[in-house]
mmCIF file of C-alpha atoms in Angstrom:
data_model
loop_
_atom_site.group_PDB
_atom_site.id
_atom_site.type_symbol
_atom_site.label_atom_id
_atom_site.label_comp_id
_atom_site.label_asym_id
_atom_site.label_seq_id
_atom_site.Cartn_x
_atom_site.Cartn_y
_atom_site.Cartn_z
ATOM 1 C CA UNK O 187 0.000 0.000 0.000
ATOM 2 C CA UNK O 188 2.804 2.404 0.852
ATOM 3 C CA UNK O 189 4.761 1.513 -2.283
ATOM 4 C CA UNK O 190 1.718 2.102 -4.521
ATOM 5 C CA UNK O 191 -0.301 4.993 -3.062
ATOM 6 C CA UNK O 192 -2.716 5.050 -6.011
ATOM 7 C CA UNK O 193 -3.721 1.425 -5.365
ATOM 8 C CA UNK O 194 -6.371 0.296 -2.893
ATOM 9 C CA UNK O 195 -5.364 -2.663 -0.739
ATOM 10 C CA UNK O 196 -8.251 -4.448 0.980
ATOM 11 C CA UNK O 197 -7.831 -7.182 3.585
ATOM 12 C CA UNK O 198 -10.968 -9.283 4.072
ATOM 13 C CA UNK O 199 -11.109 -11.616 7.053
ATOM 14 C CA UNK O 200 -14.051 -14.022 7.076
ATOM 15 C CA UNK O 201 -15.668 -15.664 10.119
ATOM 16 C CA UNK O 202 -13.902 -13.498 12.689
ATOM 17 C CA UNK O 203 -16.670 -14.415 15.121
ATOM 18 C CA UNK O 204 -15.529 -18.043 14.986
ATOM 19 C CA UNK O 205 -11.983 -16.901 15.734
ATOM 20 C CA UNK O 206 -13.295 -14.864 18.674
ATOM 21 C CA UNK O 207 -15.113 -17.888 20.081
ATOM 22 C CA UNK O 208 -11.979 -20.020 19.715
ATOM 23 C CA UNK O 209 -9.868 -17.345 21.413
ATOM 24 C CA UNK O 210 -12.350 -17.147 24.302
ATOM 25 C CA UNK O 211 -12.150 -20.923 24.800
ATOM 26 C CA UNK O 212 -8.405 -20.516 25.406
ATOM 27 C CA UNK O 213 -8.921 -17.366 27.514
ATOM 28 C CA UNK O 214 -7.172 -15.241 24.896
ATOM 29 C CA UNK O 215 -8.036 -12.033 23.075
ATOM 30 C CA UNK O 216 -9.240 -12.196 19.529
ATOM 31 C CA UNK O 217 -6.864 -10.742 16.954
ATOM 32 C CA UNK O 218 -9.397 -8.730 14.980
ATOM 33 C CA UNK O 219 -9.817 -5.946 17.527
ATOM 34 C CA UNK O 220 -6.051 -5.482 17.544
ATOM 35 C CA UNK O 221 -5.942 -5.355 13.739
ATOM 36 C CA UNK O 222 -8.518 -2.554 13.723
ATOM 37 C CA UNK O 223 -6.419 -0.638 16.238
ATOM 38 C CA UNK O 224 -3.301 -0.778 14.052
ATOM 39 C CA UNK O 225 -2.432 2.306 11.998
ATOM 40 C CA UNK O 226 -3.254 1.547 8.357
ATOM 41 C CA UNK O 227 -2.099 3.460 5.281
ATOM 42 C CA UNK O 228 -4.768 5.747 3.812
ATOM 43 C CA UNK O 229 -5.197 3.445 0.818
ATOM 44 C CA UNK O 230 -5.707 0.261 2.861
ATOM 45 C CA UNK O 231 -8.986 -1.157 4.159
ATOM 46 C CA UNK O 232 -9.752 -3.889 6.656
ATOM 47 C CA UNK O 233 -13.040 -5.751 6.307
ATOM 48 C CA UNK O 234 -14.105 -8.300 8.910
ATOM 49 C CA UNK O 235 -17.083 -10.583 8.330
ATOM 50 C CA UNK O 236 -19.138 -12.085 11.139
ATOM 51 C CA UNK O 237 -22.680 -12.913 12.083
ATOM 52 C CA UNK O 238 -24.506 -9.815 13.378
ATOM 53 C CA UNK O 239 -25.476 -11.476 16.640
ATOM 54 C CA UNK O 240 -21.784 -12.042 17.447
ATOM 55 C CA UNK O 241 -20.349 -8.558 16.842
ATOM 56 C CA UNK O 242 -20.021 -7.959 20.572
ATOM 57 C CA UNK O 243 -17.498 -10.836 20.782
ATOM 58 C CA UNK O 244 -15.002 -8.977 18.603
ATOM 59 C CA UNK O 245 -13.805 -6.213 20.950
ATOM 60 C CA UNK O 246 -13.847 -3.648 18.155
ATOM 61 C CA UNK O 247 -12.957 0.007 18.665
ATOM 62 C CA UNK O 248 -15.916 2.404 18.526
ATOM 63 C CA UNK O 249 -14.527 3.899 15.307
ATOM 64 C CA UNK O 250 -15.430 0.726 13.379
ATOM 65 C CA UNK O 251 -18.590 1.175 11.335
ATOM 66 C CA UNK O 252 -20.725 -1.970 11.063
ATOM 67 C CA UNK O 253 -22.269 -2.526 7.650
ATOM 68 C CA UNK O 254 -24.948 -5.213 7.578
ATOM 69 C CA UNK O 255 -25.076 -7.437 4.513
ATOM 70 C CA UNK O 256 -28.463 -7.979 2.966
ATOM 71 C CA UNK O 257 -29.741 -10.771 0.782
ATOM 72 C CA UNK O 258 -29.759 -10.698 -2.982
ATOM 73 C CA UNK O 259 -32.165 -8.501 -4.908
ATOM 74 C CA UNK O 260 -33.977 -9.992 -7.917
ATOM 75 C CA UNK O 261 -31.260 -9.238 -10.521
ATOM 76 C CA UNK O 262 -28.575 -10.664 -8.190
ATOM 77 C CA UNK O 263 -30.679 -13.793 -7.619
ATOM 78 C CA UNK O 264 -31.018 -14.239 -11.380
ATOM 79 C CA UNK O 265 -27.255 -13.807 -11.830
ATOM 80 C CA UNK O 266 -26.650 -16.335 -9.038
ATOM 81 C CA UNK O 267 -29.052 -18.808 -10.650
ATOM 82 C CA UNK O 268 -27.435 -18.309 -14.067
ATOM 83 C CA UNK O 269 -23.971 -18.861 -12.598
ATOM 84 C CA UNK O 270 -25.016 -22.503 -12.245
ATOM 85 C CA UNK O 271 -27.758 -22.780 -14.880
ATOM 86 C CA UNK O 272 -26.932 -20.455 -17.781
ATOM 87 C CA UNK O 273 -30.288 -21.024 -19.488
ATOM 88 C CA UNK O 274 -32.357 -19.949 -16.449
ATOM 89 C CA UNK O 275 -35.171 -17.566 -17.327
ATOM 90 C CA UNK O 276 -36.031 -14.276 -15.665
ATOM 91 C CA UNK O 277 -39.255 -15.857 -14.395
ATOM 92 C CA UNK O 278 -37.233 -18.629 -12.733
ATOM 93 C CA UNK O 279 -34.991 -16.003 -11.153
ATOM 94 C CA UNK O 280 -38.009 -14.187 -9.723
ATOM 95 C CA UNK O 281 -39.457 -17.456 -8.423
ATOM 96 C CA UNK O 282 -36.168 -18.485 -6.780
ATOM 97 C CA UNK O 283 -35.873 -15.020 -5.246
ATOM 98 C CA UNK O 284 -39.384 -15.212 -3.803
ATOM 99 C CA UNK O 285 -39.027 -18.758 -2.460
ATOM 100 C CA UNK O 286 -35.600 -18.083 -0.909
ATOM 101 C CA UNK O 287 -36.406 -14.561 0.323
ATOM 102 C CA UNK O 288 -33.222 -13.532 -1.488
ATOM 103 C CA UNK O 289 -31.060 -15.565 0.911
ATOM 104 C CA UNK O 290 -27.834 -16.496 -0.942
ATOM 105 C CA UNK O 291 -27.148 -19.461 1.367
ATOM 106 C CA UNK O 292 -30.602 -20.971 0.767
ATOM 107 C CA UNK O 293 -30.162 -20.450 -2.974
ATOM 108 C CA UNK O 294 -26.719 -22.068 -2.987
ATOM 109 C CA UNK O 295 -27.887 -25.065 -0.941
ATOM 110 C CA UNK O 296 -30.870 -25.514 -3.245
ATOM 111 C CA UNK O 297 -28.830 -25.244 -6.445
ATOM 112 C CA UNK O 298 -25.992 -27.448 -5.198
ATOM 113 C CA UNK O 299 -27.714 -30.768 -5.883
ATOM 114 C CA UNK O 300 -30.135 -29.622 -8.571
ATOM 115 C CA UNK O 301 -29.668 -30.604 -12.193
ATOM 116 C CA UNK O 302 -31.577 -27.608 -13.562
ATOM 117 C CA UNK O 303 -33.075 -24.314 -12.493
ATOM 118 C CA UNK O 304 -36.482 -26.023 -12.491
ATOM 119 C CA UNK O 305 -35.187 -28.721 -10.123
ATOM 120 C CA UNK O 306 -33.832 -26.102 -7.715
ATOM 121 C CA UNK O 307 -37.133 -24.238 -7.699
ATOM 122 C CA UNK O 308 -39.127 -27.438 -7.303
ATOM 123 C CA UNK O 309 -37.029 -28.439 -4.290
ATOM 124 C CA UNK O 310 -37.673 -25.066 -2.665
ATOM 125 C CA UNK O 311 -41.376 -25.265 -3.453
ATOM 126 C CA UNK O 312 -41.567 -28.653 -1.763
ATOM 127 C CA UNK O 313 -39.595 -27.404 1.228
ATOM 128 C CA UNK O 314 -41.690 -24.261 1.654
ATOM 129 C CA UNK O 315 -45.146 -25.683 0.863
ATOM 130 C CA UNK O 316 -45.185 -29.306 1.922
ATOM 131 C CA UNK O 317 -43.068 -30.428 4.835
ATOM 132 C CA UNK O 318 -41.683 -33.848 4.153
ATOM 133 C CA UNK O 319 -38.583 -35.647 3.014
ATOM 134 C CA UNK O 320 -37.016 -32.771 1.080
ATOM 135 C CA UNK O 321 -37.458 -30.323 3.942
ATOM 136 C CA UNK O 322 -36.377 -32.902 6.515
ATOM 137 C CA UNK O 323 -33.222 -33.562 4.528
ATOM 138 C CA UNK O 324 -32.469 -29.858 4.052
ATOM 139 C CA UNK O 325 -33.039 -29.143 7.751
ATOM 140 C CA UNK O 326 -31.023 -32.162 8.897
ATOM 141 C CA UNK O 327 -28.100 -31.062 6.733
ATOM 142 C CA UNK O 328 -28.307 -27.498 8.031
ATOM 143 C CA UNK O 329 -28.638 -28.577 11.683
ATOM 144 C CA UNK O 330 -25.619 -30.854 11.359
ATOM 145 C CA UNK O 331 -23.621 -28.056 9.720
ATOM 146 C CA UNK O 332 -24.546 -25.591 12.474
ATOM 147 C CA UNK O 333 -23.608 -28.183 15.103
ATOM 148 C CA UNK O 334 -20.307 -29.020 13.389
ATOM 149 C CA UNK O 335 -19.384 -25.371 12.833
ATOM 150 C CA UNK O 336 -20.350 -24.319 16.354
ATOM 151 C CA UNK O 337 -22.526 -21.509 14.942
ATOM 152 C CA UNK O 338 -24.879 -21.876 17.911
ATOM 153 C CA UNK O 339 -24.193 -23.472 21.258
ATOM 154 C CA UNK O 340 -25.691 -26.967 21.643
ATOM 155 C CA UNK O 341 -28.216 -25.561 24.153
ATOM 156 C CA UNK O 342 -29.267 -22.742 21.830
ATOM 157 C CA UNK O 343 -29.483 -25.096 18.838
ATOM 158 C CA UNK O 344 -31.614 -27.540 20.827
ATOM 159 C CA UNK O 345 -33.911 -24.736 22.010
ATOM 160 C CA UNK O 346 -34.322 -23.417 18.469
ATOM 161 C CA UNK O 347 -35.049 -26.872 17.025
ATOM 162 C CA UNK O 348 -37.647 -27.602 19.737
ATOM 163 C CA UNK O 349 -39.408 -24.309 19.117
ATOM 164 C CA UNK O 350 -39.394 -24.843 15.352
ATOM 165 C CA UNK O 351 -40.786 -28.364 15.751
ATOM 166 C CA UNK O 352 -43.628 -27.327 18.052
ATOM 167 C CA UNK O 353 -44.726 -24.063 16.475
ATOM 168 C CA UNK O 354 -46.659 -23.274 13.321
ATOM 169 C CA UNK O 355 -44.262 -23.036 10.322
ATOM 170 C CA UNK O 356 -45.137 -19.416 9.595
ATOM 171 C CA UNK O 357 -44.332 -18.111 13.075
ATOM 172 C CA UNK O 358 -42.919 -14.580 12.843
ATOM 173 C CA UNK O 359 -39.172 -14.365 13.393
ATOM 174 C CA UNK O 360 -39.517 -11.937 16.321
ATOM 175 C CA UNK O 361 -41.941 -14.307 18.073
ATOM 176 C CA UNK O 362 -39.561 -17.238 17.598
ATOM 177 C CA UNK O 363 -36.725 -15.096 18.974
ATOM 178 C CA UNK O 364 -38.811 -14.173 22.017
ATOM 179 C CA UNK O 365 -39.785 -17.794 22.693
ATOM 180 C CA UNK O 366 -36.256 -19.184 22.343
ATOM 181 C CA UNK O 367 -34.365 -16.288 23.905
ATOM 182 C CA UNK O 368 -32.172 -16.045 20.797
ATOM 183 C CA UNK O 369 -31.678 -12.954 18.700
ATOM 184 C CA UNK O 370 -33.487 -12.714 15.359
ATOM 185 C CA UNK O 371 -30.040 -12.519 13.681
ATOM 186 C CA UNK O 372 -28.992 -15.817 15.293
ATOM 187 C CA UNK O 373 -32.137 -17.511 14.024
ATOM 188 C CA UNK O 374 -31.812 -15.926 10.582
ATOM 189 C CA UNK O 375 -28.236 -17.182 10.221
ATOM 190 C CA UNK O 376 -29.421 -20.700 11.131
#
């Protein structure tokens, strides 16, 4: 950055919340707060990615400006769909966007095992309209991933799964958060 002042050097660190959790387990400080406190050249940027419900774990200086990431809009969903299925239509992009609520992770999981855009959409339609094998499989995969990654504590994951199993499928996110004692961001990232 110093050698090329006209250039912009950006450091992106993903999953800093996981690093913070690991540091806490060993009774150590997380590195990301220290990185933000370092003097950086004017043409350098530091970007740290974490789940919104875990920001408080990072020990960031107050000068750090959080910028929440949102889901895809309709054109981004179509581009995402066409990155896997080049012949996908605009109508399929709109349908995928609606069924996934623009969530890139849901879209990626749906497209991963699909053989066509129609297959991906059909899998989401089944999962959103008719609970059964497809939804059970998708949820089981996601629950195992969350457990393996340590995204939620085992107690929190168990509480969330119990609430989801007992409540009506269209329960509002804020109500589910209130019942489970988890933040809406924690549930959303599940």
